[in-house]
Structures are given as structure tokens and as C-alpha cells.
Amino acid sequence: MPVVVEPDPATAARLLSALPPGAHGVDSTDRLRAWVGEHTDEYVVVLGPHLGLEDALAACEALRVGRPTVSVVVVRDQSDTPIDTVLLTRAIKAGARDVVPHDDLEAVAAAVGRAHQLYVALRGPAGVTQQGRVVTVFSPKGGVGKTTMAVNLALALADGGARQVCLVDLDLAFGDVAITLQLFPSHTVEHAIGSEDTLDAAMLASLLTRHQGAVMVLAAPSQPDVRERITPALVTRVLTTLRETFDFVVVDTAPAFDETTLAALDETDECVVVATLDVPTLKNVRVALETLEMLGIARGRRHLLLNRADDAVGLGPDKVEGILGLAVAAQVATSIDIAASTNAGTPIVAGKPDHPSSTAIRALAGLLAGAPAGGAESAPHPAPPTPTRRFRIRR
Ligand SMILES: Nc1ncnc2c1ncn2[C@@H]1O[C@H](COP(=O)(O)OP(=O)(O)OP(=O)(O)O)[C@@H](O)[C@H]1O
Ligand SMILES: [Mg+2]
């Protein structure tokens, strides 16, 4: 799928609007390097007008040598850099296939279309299918921070666009992912009702809402009663379809073991269990973990996230590990900054990347991804989970 490299979110969104559904935005050439490293099927890179010219030409040169099958389209703002013969000569020598003005979206779309034709001619129409990983954020208790953590984890996994991430709001009655990200979706999962057997990647792409170029969101229905019409089979179809397109599908859930949550858990590769340091929550989390064990869900791939993990309540992480029989994978303290970021619509990993909570969430994302997207200190990627068939819910 086309990838746009553009540091300005509004410009990235404008360019992406001209490209096929599933086109993806990254905010820097560093993120582009990580992206093309992970996506061997990439066929076109669009370098946006806010990238410095030297930076853009260096990216062309690196792709020309390292990934000659990837076409590069350079977009320039003519008031900064006139598209003249000097620029065209430099761009073509560096390996660009097209140079187009930033205000001509039709020209951008046409250049990407030509790149696709070339890709099909070089590689054949089948391309490569990938299998992304489903990360489900779950807790049997309400209000413990599932949505906050799911949204922040999705952004941390996306790493500014280095990975393609879809965030699915499966709190079907009272989902608040969209409002947390200040998005106003025109479509939600409601528009997929009835397509348990027909839903495909293109239809699903039309139901997603883009957040700042890097994360796509499948929002929950706007009316709570719609929940009744969303079947477990539809949830399964949505997740299996999304994992064909995205590197990570992050699922936010309702605080219940209902049928749709169970369907999501059944597709889950990595389960992030959120707990807080109070006895009733810990009791319920323990029961939930026992249930996950009994059902064989995400065995060996459950990660305990302690939210509001403050020292003063008489229960430390070591005691919690003893009670739950699960090591603490991440801890996030109570912080007014988290609540303030939620209210401002800018999750803390985006608004305050140096905050200790952001560092903790990014570390958990790194653990889930197996290695930092930037690649330099790459730890070995965990072996894919054994595809144990877990259980099926009858409709
Ligand atoms: N570590 C934290 N410090 C301060 N406030 C937090 C923290 N984690 C979450 N919150 C706040 O707590 C409130 C509830 O969080 P959130 O909506 O993420 O919980 P939830 O588990 O998704 O709830 P529900 O079960 O209702 O869906 C939000 O206002 C959020 O900003
Ligand atoms: Mg929630």
C-alpha cells in the first residue's frame, strides 16, 4: 500500500485522501526506513512537500539502491521549490519516478497509479499477504484504564507511522475510542452488520477513520442498542480481515466476558490484562485469568499492565504477582497528566512522549512488537504463537 512521508499531519491527511484506501502516513524518513524494512511488498513512497529537499533526495537515493522496485513520487510546493529542469534532473538522478506539485492531488493519484501498474508488471498481481498481530486490551472491571491504555498502546505501536496499526473499539455499547482521539467517524462497525460472510479488506477500509495519518480506527456504533446486532462471527471476520492489512490490530474491550469479547479474545495473539491495585479488581482479574487459562486464550502471551500503580495503597507489584500468578509487564502510575491528555484529545504518548507513563507504554509496545520499529537495538522477534485452535462460540 502507498506510504506518504510527511511531517505535517494536515498535509499528510490531504495527500492520503487522494490515495487508495489503506494508504499509510509516516512522519519522517527514519520512520520510512523502518516501514520499508518491515514491508517487503511496498511499491510506492510519496515524499511530501514539508520534507526538506535534501532529505527527500537522500531518501530517493537510498530507495534507488536498496529497494529498486519501490517507485518514489516527490511532491513539492512550487512556492518553495520550483519544479524546473534543475530539480527534475536532480530528482531523476536520485531515483524519483515523478515530481508533482503539492496542490495537484490528481497528479499525485495518477503518479501512484502508474507506480502500481509498474509493480503489478514486475511482481504479478497477487502480491504478498501478511498476517498482523491482534493485541486485545482486556479487564473484567470497568474504569481501570482499558481505553486509555489501548489508545496509547496503538499510538506507541504505530511509532509515528513505522508500523500500520488499526484500533478497534469493541466496547460496542459505550465505546469511547473515537471521542478519546477527538475523531468524528462517518462510518462505524455498525455499517458492517450482516456481512459476516462477505466483508473484505476494501469494504472494511471504507469504514475506518484515520487518526493523524498513523493509526486507523474502527469506531463503535453511536447508539448502544446496535450492540445486539453485532454477532461474534462478524467480530471474527473483522479481526481476521484487518490482520491481513495491518501490522497490529489493537482491540479495546467492554468490561465483560460477553460473546463479542470472547470472539475477539479467541483471535488474540497478545492479551494485555489491565488491573489496578485494589482487592475487588484483583479478585476479578484473578478469576478472569483463570477463565482465559481454562479457554486456552493467548496462553503464554498474557501481559499484566498495572494501572494507577501507586505505592501508597498497601499492595505492591510483588504481592500482585503472587496473587495473580502473572509477572507485571508494565506499570503506569496515577497521573493528572494522563487524565488531562484524555480530556484534551491528545493521548499522553503523543502529547508528552517523555512522560514516565509514555515511556512505560512504549516499553510495553516494544515488548509486544518484539523489537523497536527503528531497528537499531533490535531484539529478536518473538516466535509467532503456535496457532492453537482455542474455542468457538456457536451462534
Ligand atoms: N494512570 C492514570 N492516571 C490518571 N487517570 C487515569 C489513569 N488511567 C486512566 N485514567 C483516567 O480514568 C478514566 C477511566 O479510564 P478509561 O476510560 O481508560 O477506563 P476503561 O477501563 O476503559 O473504562 P470502561 O470500563 O468504562 O470502558 C479516564 O478519565 C482516564 O483518563
Ligand atoms: Mg473503556
Short mmCIF file of C-alpha atoms and ligand atoms in Angstrom, two decimals:
data_model
loop_
_atom_site.label_atom_id
_atom_site.label_comp_id
_atom_site.label_asym_id
_atom_site.label_seq_id
_atom_site.Cartn_x
_atom_site.Cartn_y
_atom_site.Cartn_z
CA MET A 1 0.00 0.00 0.00
CA PRO A 2 1.25 3.52 -0.75
CA VAL A 3 3.12 5.23 2.05
CA VAL A 4 3.25 9.01 2.41
CA VAL A 5 6.18 10.62 4.24
CA GLU A 6 5.07 14.00 5.52
CA PRO A 7 5.75 15.67 8.88
CA ASP A 8 2.72 17.99 8.73
CA PRO A 9 -0.41 16.00 9.76
CA ALA A 10 -2.87 18.17 7.76
CA THR A 11 -0.82 17.86 4.57
CA ALA A 12 -0.38 14.11 5.17
CA ALA A 13 -4.17 13.73 5.53
CA ARG A 14 -4.75 15.72 2.31
CA LEU A 15 -2.31 13.61 0.31
CA LEU A 16 -3.71 10.38 1.79
CA SER A 17 -7.23 11.42 0.78
CA ALA A 18 -6.12 11.19 -2.88
CA LEU A 19 -4.69 7.67 -2.50
CA PRO A 20 -6.32 4.21 -2.35
CA PRO A 21 -7.88 3.09 0.98
CA GLY A 22 -5.21 1.59 3.21
CA ALA A 23 -2.56 4.13 2.16
CA HIS A 24 -0.47 4.97 5.17
CA GLY A 25 1.32 8.01 6.60
CA VAL A 26 4.68 8.26 8.36
CA ASP A 27 6.14 11.47 9.71
CA SER A 28 9.85 11.18 8.91
CA THR A 29 12.38 9.43 6.69
CA ASP A 30 13.59 7.49 9.76
CA ARG A 31 10.09 6.03 10.11
CA LEU A 32 10.08 5.34 6.36
CA ARG A 33 13.26 3.29 6.71
CA ALA A 34 11.64 1.17 9.43
CA TRP A 35 8.45 0.87 7.34
CA VAL A 36 10.09 -0.34 4.14
CA GLY A 37 12.27 -2.68 6.20
CA GLU A 38 9.15 -4.37 7.57
CA HIS A 39 7.06 -4.23 4.36
CA THR A 40 8.74 -6.14 1.63
CA ASP A 41 5.64 -5.70 -0.56
CA GLU A 42 5.72 -1.87 -0.57
CA TYR A 43 5.54 -0.45 -4.07
CA VAL A 44 5.37 3.34 -3.81
CA VAL A 45 6.62 6.07 -1.50
CA VAL A 46 5.22 9.61 -1.75
CA LEU A 47 7.62 12.19 -0.28
CA GLY A 48 5.56 15.14 0.98
CA PRO A 49 6.28 18.85 0.46
CA HIS A 50 7.32 19.58 4.06
CA LEU A 51 10.29 17.22 3.87
CA GLY A 52 13.48 19.17 3.23
CA LEU A 53 14.60 18.79 -0.40
CA GLU A 54 17.97 17.29 0.56
CA ASP A 55 16.27 14.86 2.94
CA ALA A 56 13.80 13.86 0.18
CA LEU A 57 16.54 13.33 -2.42
CA ALA A 58 18.61 11.30 0.07
CA ALA A 59 15.54 9.08 0.65
CA CYS A 60 15.16 8.64 -3.14
CA GLU A 61 18.80 7.67 -3.43
CA ALA A 62 18.58 5.15 -0.57
CA LEU A 63 15.48 3.52 -2.11
CA ARG A 64 17.00 3.50 -5.60
CA VAL A 65 19.91 1.45 -4.31
CA GLY A 66 18.23 -0.54 -1.52
CA ARG A 67 14.72 -1.15 -2.90
CA PRO A 68 14.74 -0.57 -6.66
CA THR A 69 11.20 -1.98 -7.09
CA VAL A 70 9.74 0.85 -4.97
CA SER A 71 8.67 3.87 -7.04
CA VAL A 72 9.21 7.28 -5.47
CA VAL A 73 6.94 10.26 -6.08
CA VAL A 74 8.33 13.60 -4.92
CA VAL A 75 5.72 16.25 -4.07
CA ARG A 76 6.94 19.85 -3.88
CA ASP A 77 5.38 23.19 -3.03
CA GLN A 78 6.31 25.29 -6.06
CA SER A 79 6.47 28.48 -3.99
CA ASP A 80 9.41 26.89 -2.06
CA THR A 81 11.00 24.73 -4.74
CA PRO A 82 10.02 25.46 -8.36
CA ILE A 83 9.67 22.26 -10.37
CA ASP A 84 12.19 23.26 -13.03
CA THR A 85 14.72 21.33 -15.11
CA VAL A 86 17.36 21.63 -12.38
CA LEU A 87 15.07 20.00 -9.83
CA LEU A 88 13.80 17.38 -12.28
CA THR A 89 17.34 16.40 -13.26
CA ARG A 90 18.41 16.07 -9.60
CA ALA A 91 15.27 14.10 -8.67
CA ILE A 92 15.54 11.69 -11.59
CA LYS A 93 19.26 11.13 -10.96
CA ALA A 94 18.41 10.33 -7.32
CA GLY A 95 15.86 7.75 -8.49
CA ALA A 96 12.47 9.53 -8.32
CA ARG A 97 9.87 8.43 -10.89
CA ASP A 98 7.71 11.54 -10.68
CA VAL A 99 7.84 15.08 -9.32
CA VAL A 100 4.41 16.66 -8.83
CA PRO A 101 3.14 19.95 -7.37
CA HIS A 102 1.57 19.73 -3.88
CA ASP A 103 -1.72 21.32 -4.92
CA ASP A 104 -2.39 18.88 -7.76
CA LEU A 105 -3.88 15.86 -5.99
CA GLU A 106 -4.95 14.36 -9.31
CA ALA A 107 -1.33 14.30 -10.43
CA VAL A 108 -0.32 12.65 -7.14
CA ALA A 109 -3.02 9.98 -7.60
CA ALA A 110 -2.02 9.43 -11.24
CA ALA A 111 1.67 9.02 -10.30
CA VAL A 112 0.72 6.45 -7.63
CA GLY A 113 -1.49 4.66 -10.19
CA ARG A 114 1.47 4.42 -12.59
CA ALA A 115 3.63 3.06 -9.76
CA HIS A 116 1.01 0.37 -9.12
CA GLN A 117 0.95 -0.62 -12.80
CA LEU A 118 4.71 -1.00 -12.69
CA TYR A 119 4.54 -3.07 -9.50
CA VAL A 120 1.93 -5.41 -10.99
CA ALA A 121 4.05 -5.79 -14.11
CA LEU A 122 7.17 -6.55 -12.03
CA ARG A 123 5.74 -8.78 -9.33
CA GLY A 124 2.44 -10.12 -10.69
CA PRO A 125 -0.98 -9.11 -9.30
CA ALA A 126 -1.02 -11.49 -6.34
CA GLY A 127 1.45 -9.56 -4.15
CA VAL A 128 2.18 -10.78 -0.67
CA THR A 129 -0.32 -11.39 2.12
CA GLN A 130 0.78 -10.59 5.62
CA GLN A 131 -0.58 -11.64 8.97
CA GLY A 132 -0.66 -8.89 11.56
CA ARG A 133 -1.00 -9.50 15.28
CA VAL A 134 -4.11 -8.91 17.34
CA VAL A 135 -3.45 -7.22 20.70
CA THR A 136 -6.51 -7.18 22.96
CA VAL A 137 -6.67 -4.90 25.98
CA PHE A 138 -8.94 -6.54 28.49
CA SER A 139 -10.11 -6.33 32.10
CA PRO A 140 -13.19 -7.71 33.80
CA LYS A 141 -13.52 -4.40 35.68
CA GLY A 142 -14.83 -1.10 34.36
CA GLY A 143 -12.95 2.16 34.63
CA VAL A 144 -9.48 0.66 35.19
CA GLY A 145 -7.96 2.37 32.13
CA LYS A 146 -8.52 -0.11 29.27
CA THR A 147 -9.42 2.55 26.72
CA THR A 148 -6.65 4.88 27.85
CA MET A 149 -4.11 2.09 27.56
CA ALA A 150 -5.49 0.72 24.25
CA VAL A 151 -5.33 4.15 22.59
CA ASN A 152 -1.83 4.87 23.89
CA LEU A 153 -0.57 1.39 23.02
CA ALA A 154 -1.93 1.75 19.48
CA LEU A 155 -0.05 5.04 19.03
CA ALA A 156 3.10 3.59 20.59
CA LEU A 157 2.94 0.54 18.30
CA ALA A 158 2.40 2.79 15.26
CA ASP A 159 5.60 4.63 16.25
CA GLY A 160 4.82 7.70 14.16
CA GLY A 161 3.84 5.54 11.18
CA ALA A 162 6.67 2.99 11.19
CA ARG A 163 4.02 0.29 11.71
CA GLN A 164 0.50 0.13 10.37
CA VAL A 165 -1.98 -0.10 13.25
CA CYS A 166 -5.77 -0.35 13.43
CA LEU A 167 -7.53 0.34 16.72
CA VAL A 168 -10.88 -1.43 17.05
CA ASP A 169 -13.42 -0.25 19.60
CA LEU A 170 -15.22 -3.38 20.77
CA ASP A 171 -16.90 -1.67 23.69
CA LEU A 172 -19.91 -1.84 21.43
CA ALA A 173 -22.45 -0.12 23.68
CA PHE A 174 -20.37 2.63 25.29
CA GLY A 175 -17.20 2.80 23.21
CA ASP A 176 -15.22 5.96 23.64
CA VAL A 177 -12.13 5.44 21.49
CA ALA A 178 -13.31 7.97 18.89
CA ILE A 179 -14.06 10.67 21.44
CA THR A 180 -10.77 9.99 23.23
CA LEU A 181 -8.98 10.71 19.95
CA GLN A 182 -11.37 13.55 19.06
CA LEU A 183 -12.46 11.76 15.91
CA PHE A 184 -15.89 12.09 14.35
CA PRO A 185 -16.38 8.88 12.37
CA SER A 186 -18.74 8.88 9.41
CA HIS A 187 -18.81 5.06 9.50
CA THR A 188 -18.57 2.53 12.30
CA VAL A 189 -18.67 -1.23 12.71
CA GLU A 190 -22.46 -0.82 12.52
CA HIS A 191 -22.11 -0.47 8.74
CA ALA A 192 -20.64 -3.99 8.57
CA ILE A 193 -23.69 -5.62 10.18
CA GLY A 194 -24.91 -8.55 8.11
CA SER A 195 -21.63 -9.01 6.22
CA GLU A 196 -20.26 -11.89 8.30
CA ASP A 197 -19.60 -13.87 5.10
CA THR A 198 -18.83 -11.09 2.62
CA LEU A 199 -16.75 -8.46 4.43
CA ASP A 200 -13.41 -7.85 2.69
CA ALA A 201 -10.45 -5.54 3.16
CA ALA A 202 -11.74 -2.87 0.75
CA MET A 203 -15.16 -2.64 2.41
CA LEU A 204 -13.60 -2.58 5.84
CA ALA A 205 -11.15 0.15 4.77
CA SER A 206 -14.12 2.34 3.90
CA LEU A 207 -15.41 2.04 7.49
CA LEU A 208 -12.19 3.20 9.14
CA THR A 209 -11.40 6.69 10.40
CA ARG A 210 -7.84 7.99 10.14
CA HIS A 211 -6.10 9.47 13.18
CA GLN A 212 -3.16 11.75 12.28
CA GLY A 213 -2.02 9.55 9.41
CA ALA A 214 -0.58 6.77 11.55
CA VAL A 215 -3.47 4.90 13.24
CA MET A 216 -6.79 3.85 11.71
CA VAL A 217 -9.83 3.44 13.95
CA LEU A 218 -12.85 1.19 13.61
CA ALA A 219 -15.27 3.04 15.85
CA ALA A 220 -18.05 1.58 17.97
CA PRO A 221 -21.68 2.27 16.98
CA SER A 222 -23.05 5.61 18.13
CA GLN A 223 -26.18 4.01 19.68
CA PRO A 224 -25.88 1.40 22.46
CA ASP A 225 -28.74 -0.83 21.23
CA VAL A 226 -26.84 -1.58 17.97
CA ARG A 227 -24.58 -3.84 20.04
CA GLU A 228 -27.27 -6.56 19.92
CA ARG A 229 -26.88 -6.85 16.13
CA ILE A 230 -23.13 -7.30 16.09
CA THR A 231 -22.52 -11.04 16.12
CA PRO A 232 -19.41 -12.87 17.33
CA ALA A 233 -18.99 -14.14 13.74
CA LEU A 234 -18.83 -10.55 12.49
CA VAL A 235 -16.19 -9.68 15.11
CA THR A 236 -14.13 -12.67 13.99
CA ARG A 237 -14.45 -11.66 10.33
CA VAL A 238 -13.48 -8.05 11.10
CA LEU A 239 -10.35 -9.07 13.00
CA THR A 240 -9.20 -11.73 10.54
CA THR A 241 -9.69 -9.28 7.67
CA LEU A 242 -7.88 -6.43 9.44
CA ARG A 243 -4.88 -8.59 10.31
CA GLU A 244 -4.33 -9.16 6.58
CA THR A 245 -3.72 -5.44 6.10
CA PHE A 246 -2.31 -4.13 9.37
CA ASP A 247 0.83 -4.99 11.34
CA PHE A 248 -1.12 -4.68 14.59
CA VAL A 249 -4.82 -4.69 15.37
CA VAL A 250 -5.35 -3.28 18.87
CA VAL A 251 -8.72 -4.10 20.39
CA ASP A 252 -10.33 -2.13 23.22
CA THR A 253 -12.99 -4.14 25.03
CA ALA A 254 -16.01 -3.76 27.32
CA PRO A 255 -15.56 -4.90 30.93
CA ALA A 256 -17.33 -8.22 30.37
CA PHE A 257 -16.86 -11.75 29.12
CA ASP A 258 -19.68 -11.35 26.62
CA GLU A 259 -19.82 -13.22 23.33
CA THR A 260 -18.22 -10.48 21.21
CA THR A 261 -15.36 -10.04 23.69
CA LEU A 262 -14.84 -13.80 23.70
CA ALA A 263 -14.79 -13.83 19.89
CA ALA A 264 -12.07 -11.13 19.98
CA LEU A 265 -10.13 -12.99 22.66
CA ASP A 266 -10.28 -16.10 20.51
CA GLU A 267 -8.46 -14.20 17.71
CA THR A 268 -5.98 -12.64 20.13
CA ASP A 269 -2.22 -13.12 19.84
CA GLU A 270 -1.25 -10.86 22.74
CA CYS A 271 -3.63 -10.16 25.62
CA VAL A 272 -2.91 -7.10 27.77
CA VAL A 273 -4.78 -7.55 31.06
CA VAL A 274 -5.31 -4.27 32.91
CA ALA A 275 -5.54 -4.30 36.71
CA THR A 276 -5.49 -1.70 39.44
CA LEU A 277 -4.22 -2.11 42.99
CA ASP A 278 -7.49 -2.74 44.80
CA VAL A 279 -8.68 -6.03 46.20
CA PRO A 280 -12.02 -6.29 44.31
CA THR A 281 -10.30 -5.65 40.97
CA LEU A 282 -7.53 -8.11 41.72
CA LYS A 283 -10.09 -10.75 42.71
CA ASN A 284 -11.94 -10.28 39.42
CA VAL A 285 -8.74 -10.21 37.37
CA ARG A 286 -7.69 -13.46 39.01
CA VAL A 287 -11.00 -15.08 38.05
CA ALA A 288 -10.65 -13.67 34.52
CA LEU A 289 -7.11 -15.05 34.18
CA GLU A 290 -8.35 -18.46 35.33
CA THR A 291 -11.09 -18.29 32.71
CA LEU A 292 -8.59 -17.32 29.97
CA GLU A 293 -6.44 -20.26 31.06
CA MET A 294 -9.40 -22.64 31.00
CA LEU A 295 -10.33 -21.47 27.49
CA GLY A 296 -6.72 -21.63 26.32
CA ILE A 297 -6.73 -17.98 25.24
CA ALA A 298 -3.36 -16.33 24.50
CA ARG A 299 -1.56 -18.93 26.63
CA GLY A 300 1.93 -17.71 27.40
CA ARG A 301 1.13 -14.37 25.78
CA ARG A 302 -0.76 -12.57 28.57
CA HIS A 303 0.77 -9.34 29.82
CA LEU A 304 -0.24 -7.73 33.10
CA LEU A 305 -0.47 -3.96 32.99
CA LEU A 306 -0.82 -2.37 36.42
CA ASN A 307 -2.54 0.96 36.04
CA ARG A 308 -2.67 3.53 38.83
CA ALA A 309 0.19 1.56 40.35
CA ASP A 310 0.98 3.82 43.29
CA ASP A 311 2.96 2.79 46.33
CA ALA A 312 0.65 4.17 48.99
CA VAL A 313 -2.18 1.61 48.84
CA GLY A 314 -0.51 -1.26 50.69
CA LEU A 315 -0.32 -3.60 47.69
CA GLY A 316 2.92 -3.64 45.74
CA PRO A 317 3.63 -5.26 42.37
CA ASP A 318 5.31 -8.26 44.04
CA LYS A 319 2.18 -9.02 46.06
CA VAL A 320 0.07 -8.63 42.92
CA GLU A 321 2.29 -11.04 41.02
CA GLY A 322 1.81 -13.52 43.87
CA ILE A 323 -1.98 -13.10 43.88
CA LEU A 324 -2.37 -13.31 40.09
CA GLY A 325 0.43 -15.71 39.25
CA LEU A 326 1.48 -13.43 36.39
CA ALA A 327 4.51 -11.15 36.14
CA VAL A 328 3.89 -7.43 35.83
CA ALA A 329 4.79 -6.42 32.27
CA ALA A 330 4.20 -2.68 32.72
CA GLN A 331 3.23 -0.22 35.42
CA VAL A 332 1.64 3.17 34.97
CA ALA A 333 1.20 5.45 37.99
CA THR A 334 -1.83 7.63 38.62
CA SER A 335 -1.12 10.92 36.94
CA ILE A 336 -3.16 14.00 36.37
CA ASP A 337 -1.32 14.33 33.04
CA ILE A 338 -2.98 11.14 31.77
CA ALA A 339 -6.47 12.36 32.63
CA ALA A 340 -5.67 15.82 31.21
CA SER A 341 -4.35 14.30 27.95
CA THR A 342 -7.52 12.24 27.59
CA ASN A 343 -9.64 15.33 28.10
CA ALA A 344 -7.56 17.30 25.60
CA GLY A 345 -7.90 14.52 22.99
CA THR A 346 -4.13 14.04 22.74
CA PRO A 347 -3.13 10.73 24.33
CA ILE A 348 -0.12 11.04 26.59
CA VAL A 349 2.33 9.11 24.36
CA ALA A 350 1.66 11.69 21.63
CA GLY A 351 1.30 14.81 23.81
CA LYS A 352 4.07 14.10 26.34
CA PRO A 353 6.37 11.47 24.87
CA ASP A 354 8.95 11.94 27.66
CA HIS A 355 6.44 11.41 30.49
CA PRO A 356 7.20 8.29 32.61
CA SER A 357 3.78 6.84 31.65
CA SER A 358 4.60 7.26 27.95
CA THR A 359 7.95 5.54 28.48
CA ALA A 360 6.23 2.63 30.25
CA ILE A 361 3.62 2.25 27.49
CA ARG A 362 6.25 2.43 24.75
CA ALA A 363 8.27 -0.24 26.57
CA LEU A 364 5.19 -2.49 26.61
CA ALA A 365 4.63 -1.79 22.91
CA GLY A 366 8.27 -2.75 22.29
CA LEU A 367 7.71 -5.99 24.18
CA LEU A 368 4.61 -6.76 22.11
CA ALA A 369 6.34 -5.90 18.85
CA GLY A 370 9.45 -7.87 19.76
CA ALA A 371 11.79 -5.09 18.71
CA PRO A 372 11.80 -1.32 18.36
CA ALA A 373 10.50 -0.29 14.93
CA GLY A 374 13.58 1.89 14.44
CA GLY A 375 15.51 -1.33 14.26
CA ALA A 376 18.92 -0.35 15.66
CA GLU A 377 18.78 -2.15 19.01
CA SER A 378 16.57 -4.86 17.57
CA ALA A 379 15.93 -7.74 19.92
CA PRO A 380 14.92 -10.99 18.24
CA HIS A 381 11.30 -11.03 17.19
CA PRO A 382 9.31 -13.49 19.27
CA ALA A 383 8.33 -16.66 17.50
CA PRO A 384 4.77 -16.41 16.22
CA PRO A 385 2.37 -18.04 18.65
CA THR A 386 1.51 -21.63 17.96
CA PRO A 387 -1.83 -21.44 16.17
CA THR A 388 -3.68 -23.47 18.77
CA ARG A 389 -7.35 -23.57 17.90
CA ARG A 390 -8.92 -22.31 21.03
CA PHE A 391 -12.65 -22.42 21.12
CA ARG A 392 -15.56 -21.34 19.00
CA ILE A 393 -18.74 -19.67 20.01
CA ARG A 394 -21.85 -21.05 18.48
CA ARG A 395 -24.25 -18.58 17.00
N1 LIG B 1 -2.97 6.20 35.26
C1 LIG B 1 -3.98 7.07 35.26
N2 LIG B 1 -3.89 8.24 35.93
C2 LIG B 1 -4.91 9.12 35.93
N3 LIG B 1 -6.07 8.95 35.28
C3 LIG B 1 -6.21 7.80 34.58
C4 LIG B 1 -5.19 6.82 34.54
N4 LIG B 1 -5.63 5.80 33.75
C5 LIG B 1 -6.87 6.13 33.35
N5 LIG B 1 -7.23 7.33 33.85
C6 LIG B 1 -8.49 8.05 33.67
O1 LIG B 1 -9.51 7.20 34.20
C7 LIG B 1 -10.69 7.34 33.44
C8 LIG B 1 -11.16 5.94 33.01
O2 LIG B 1 -10.23 5.41 32.12
P1 LIG B 1 -10.68 4.54 30.86
O3 LIG B 1 -11.85 5.15 30.19
O4 LIG B 1 -9.46 4.31 30.07
O5 LIG B 1 -11.12 3.20 31.60
P2 LIG B 1 -11.87 1.95 30.98
O6 LIG B 1 -11.32 0.75 31.69
O7 LIG B 1 -11.77 1.96 29.52
O8 LIG B 1 -13.37 2.22 31.42
P3 LIG B 1 -14.68 1.46 30.88
O9 LIG B 1 -14.68 0.12 31.53
O10 LIG B 1 -15.79 2.33 31.36
O11 LIG B 1 -14.57 1.37 29.40
C9 LIG B 1 -10.37 8.24 32.27
O12 LIG B 1 -10.85 9.53 32.58
C10 LIG B 1 -8.86 8.26 32.21
O13 LIG B 1 -8.35 9.49 31.75
MG MG B 2 -13.27 1.89 28.02
#
